[in-house]
Coordinates of C-alpha atoms in Angstrom, one line a residue:
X528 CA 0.0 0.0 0.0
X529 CA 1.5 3.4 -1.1
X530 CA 0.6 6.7 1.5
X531 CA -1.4 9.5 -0.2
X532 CA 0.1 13.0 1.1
X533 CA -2.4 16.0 1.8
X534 CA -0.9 19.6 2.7
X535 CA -1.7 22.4 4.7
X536 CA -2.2 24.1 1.1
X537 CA -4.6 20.9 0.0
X538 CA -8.2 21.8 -0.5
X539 CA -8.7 18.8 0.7
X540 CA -6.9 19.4 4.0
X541 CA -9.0 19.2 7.4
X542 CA -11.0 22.8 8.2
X543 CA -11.0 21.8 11.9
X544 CA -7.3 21.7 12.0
X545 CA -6.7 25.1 10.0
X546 CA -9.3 27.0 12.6
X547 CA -7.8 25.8 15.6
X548 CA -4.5 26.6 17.0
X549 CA -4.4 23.3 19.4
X550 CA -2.5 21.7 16.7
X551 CA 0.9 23.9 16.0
X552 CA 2.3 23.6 12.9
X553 CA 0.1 22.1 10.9
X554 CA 1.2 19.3 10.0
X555 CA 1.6 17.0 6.4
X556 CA -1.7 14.3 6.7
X557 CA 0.0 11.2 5.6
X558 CA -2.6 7.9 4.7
X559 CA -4.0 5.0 3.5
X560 CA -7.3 4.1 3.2
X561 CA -10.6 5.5 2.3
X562 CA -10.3 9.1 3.1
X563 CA -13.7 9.9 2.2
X564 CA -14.5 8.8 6.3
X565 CA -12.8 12.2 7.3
X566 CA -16.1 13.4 6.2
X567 CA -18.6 11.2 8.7
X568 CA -19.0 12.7 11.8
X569 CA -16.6 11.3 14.2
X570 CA -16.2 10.6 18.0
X571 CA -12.5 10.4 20.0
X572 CA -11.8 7.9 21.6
X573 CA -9.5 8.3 24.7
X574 CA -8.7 6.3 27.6
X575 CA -5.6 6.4 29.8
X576 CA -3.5 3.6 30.2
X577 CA -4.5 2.5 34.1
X578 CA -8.3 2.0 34.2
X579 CA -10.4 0.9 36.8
X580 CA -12.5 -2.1 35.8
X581 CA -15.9 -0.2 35.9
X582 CA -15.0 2.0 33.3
X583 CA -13.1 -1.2 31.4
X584 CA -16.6 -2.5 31.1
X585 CA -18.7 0.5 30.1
X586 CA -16.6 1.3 27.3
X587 CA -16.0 -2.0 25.8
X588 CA -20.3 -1.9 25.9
X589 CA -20.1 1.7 24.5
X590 CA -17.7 0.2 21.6
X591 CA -20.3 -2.4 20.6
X592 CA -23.1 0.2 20.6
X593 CA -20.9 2.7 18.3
X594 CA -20.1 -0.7 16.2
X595 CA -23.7 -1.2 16.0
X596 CA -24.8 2.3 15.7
X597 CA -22.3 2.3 12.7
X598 CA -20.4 5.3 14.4
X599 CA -17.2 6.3 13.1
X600 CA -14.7 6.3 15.8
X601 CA -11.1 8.1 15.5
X602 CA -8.3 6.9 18.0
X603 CA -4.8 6.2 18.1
X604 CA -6.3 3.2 19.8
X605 CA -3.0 2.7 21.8
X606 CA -4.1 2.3 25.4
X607 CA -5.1 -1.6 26.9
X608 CA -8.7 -0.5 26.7
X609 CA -8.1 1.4 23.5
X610 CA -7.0 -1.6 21.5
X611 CA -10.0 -3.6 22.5
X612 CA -12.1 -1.0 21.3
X613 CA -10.4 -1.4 18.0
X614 CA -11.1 -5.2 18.3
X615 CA -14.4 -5.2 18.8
X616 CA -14.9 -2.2 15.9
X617 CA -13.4 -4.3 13.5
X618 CA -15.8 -7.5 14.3
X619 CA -18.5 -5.0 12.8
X620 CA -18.7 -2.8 9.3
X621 CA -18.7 0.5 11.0
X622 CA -15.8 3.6 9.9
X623 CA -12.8 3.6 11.4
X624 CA -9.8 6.1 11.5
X625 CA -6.8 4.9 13.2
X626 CA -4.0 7.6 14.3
X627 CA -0.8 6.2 15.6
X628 CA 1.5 8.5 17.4
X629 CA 4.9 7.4 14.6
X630 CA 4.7 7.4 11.0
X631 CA 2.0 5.0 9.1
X632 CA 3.1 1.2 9.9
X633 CA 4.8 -0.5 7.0
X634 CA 3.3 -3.7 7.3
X635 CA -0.3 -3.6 8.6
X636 CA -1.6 -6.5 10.0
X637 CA -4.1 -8.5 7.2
X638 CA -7.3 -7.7 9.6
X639 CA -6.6 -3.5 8.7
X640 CA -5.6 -4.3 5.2
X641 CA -9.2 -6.5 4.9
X642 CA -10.8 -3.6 6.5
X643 CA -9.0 -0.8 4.3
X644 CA -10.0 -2.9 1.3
X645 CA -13.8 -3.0 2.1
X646 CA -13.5 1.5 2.4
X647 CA -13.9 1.3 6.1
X648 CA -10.5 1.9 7.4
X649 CA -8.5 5.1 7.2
X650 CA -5.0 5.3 8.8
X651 CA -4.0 8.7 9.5
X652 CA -0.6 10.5 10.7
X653 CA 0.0 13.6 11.2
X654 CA 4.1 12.3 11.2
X655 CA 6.9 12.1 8.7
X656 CA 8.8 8.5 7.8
X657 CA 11.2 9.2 10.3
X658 CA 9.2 9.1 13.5
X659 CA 9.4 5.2 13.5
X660 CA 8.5 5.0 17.4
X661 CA 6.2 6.2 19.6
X662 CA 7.2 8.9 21.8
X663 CA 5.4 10.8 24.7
X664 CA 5.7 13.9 22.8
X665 CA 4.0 12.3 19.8
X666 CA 1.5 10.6 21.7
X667 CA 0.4 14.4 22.7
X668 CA 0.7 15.7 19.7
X669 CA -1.6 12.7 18.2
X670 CA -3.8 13.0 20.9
X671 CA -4.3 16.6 19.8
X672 CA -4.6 15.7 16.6
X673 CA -7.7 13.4 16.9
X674 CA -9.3 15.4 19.2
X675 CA -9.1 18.3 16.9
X676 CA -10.8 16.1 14.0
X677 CA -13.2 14.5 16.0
X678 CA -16.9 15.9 16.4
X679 CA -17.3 15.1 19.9
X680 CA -14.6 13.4 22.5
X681 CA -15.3 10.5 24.8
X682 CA -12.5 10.0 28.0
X683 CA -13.4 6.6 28.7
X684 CA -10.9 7.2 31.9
X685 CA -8.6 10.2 33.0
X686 CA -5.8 9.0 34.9
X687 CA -5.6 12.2 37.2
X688 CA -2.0 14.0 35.9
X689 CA -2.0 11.6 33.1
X690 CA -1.9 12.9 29.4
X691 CA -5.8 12.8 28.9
X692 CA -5.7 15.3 31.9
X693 CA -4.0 17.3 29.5
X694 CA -5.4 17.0 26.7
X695 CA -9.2 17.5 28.7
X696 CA -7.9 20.8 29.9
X697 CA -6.3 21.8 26.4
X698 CA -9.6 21.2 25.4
X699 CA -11.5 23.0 27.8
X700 CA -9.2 26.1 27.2
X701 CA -9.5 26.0 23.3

């Protein structure tokens, strides 16, 4: 699969991000897939690392009912919880955009290419070739990134301190 490039300069490019100043620079949009999902409206899907098991539960049932619902859901899908949520997406038909905080994976596993195949998978970076692994600085600035796409943001769980912290208060403040 060979990324597709869209620029700042790209009529194509993102309003949200252009009108917002909680992502700084602007970055290049590197993907593959159908990006023809950045136009469904979206939800955010965060949840910090450590989660108590009552929240475990309530969003793995809120990821069926988006699944169901045929919600598309934009995460970097990174966390424990995060990447169950991505699981049980898949098992379904509904639009997915996946984010990872490093540039697009080279080999994605058969389940995304399936998925990318049948229009309902997009994955996005906002992150040249070189940023091979994730970092806590480009987890943040992923974070950001989806949450500045998104239409509306769920926390499934804010470790208090943790990076969704953050981001919940960059939010609040934007």
């Amino acid at each position: 699969m060979t990324p597709s490039v869209i620029t700042p300069t790209d009529s194509r490019y993102p309003a949200r991000l252009r009108l917002t100043n909680i992502v700084d620079p602007l970055p290049d949009l590197v993907f593959n897939g159908n990006w023809e999902l950045m136009n469904l409206p979206k939800t955010a899907l965060f949840c910090s690392t450590r989660c108590p098991g009552s929240a475990i539960l309530r969003t793995y049932d809120q990821a069926a009912q988006w699944r169901d619902d045929n919600r598309c859901i934009i995460s970097g899908f990174h966390s424990p919880v995060e990447k169950e949520c991505l699981r049980i997406l898949m098992r379904g038909s509904s639009p997915i955009i996946l984010c990872p905080a490093r540039a697009l994976p080279k080999r994605p596993p058969p389940d995304w290419k399936t998925a990318i195949s049948e229009g309902r998978l997009l994955i996005l970076s906002g992150f040249p070739e070189k940023a091979k692994r994730m970092t806590m600085e480009l987890g943040a600035r992923r974070n950001s990134l989806v949450a500045t796409l998104a239409d509306e943001v769920f926390f499934a769980h804010i470790t208090p301190g943790g990076q969704s912290e953050r981001l919940q208060k960059l939010l609040e403040n934007a």
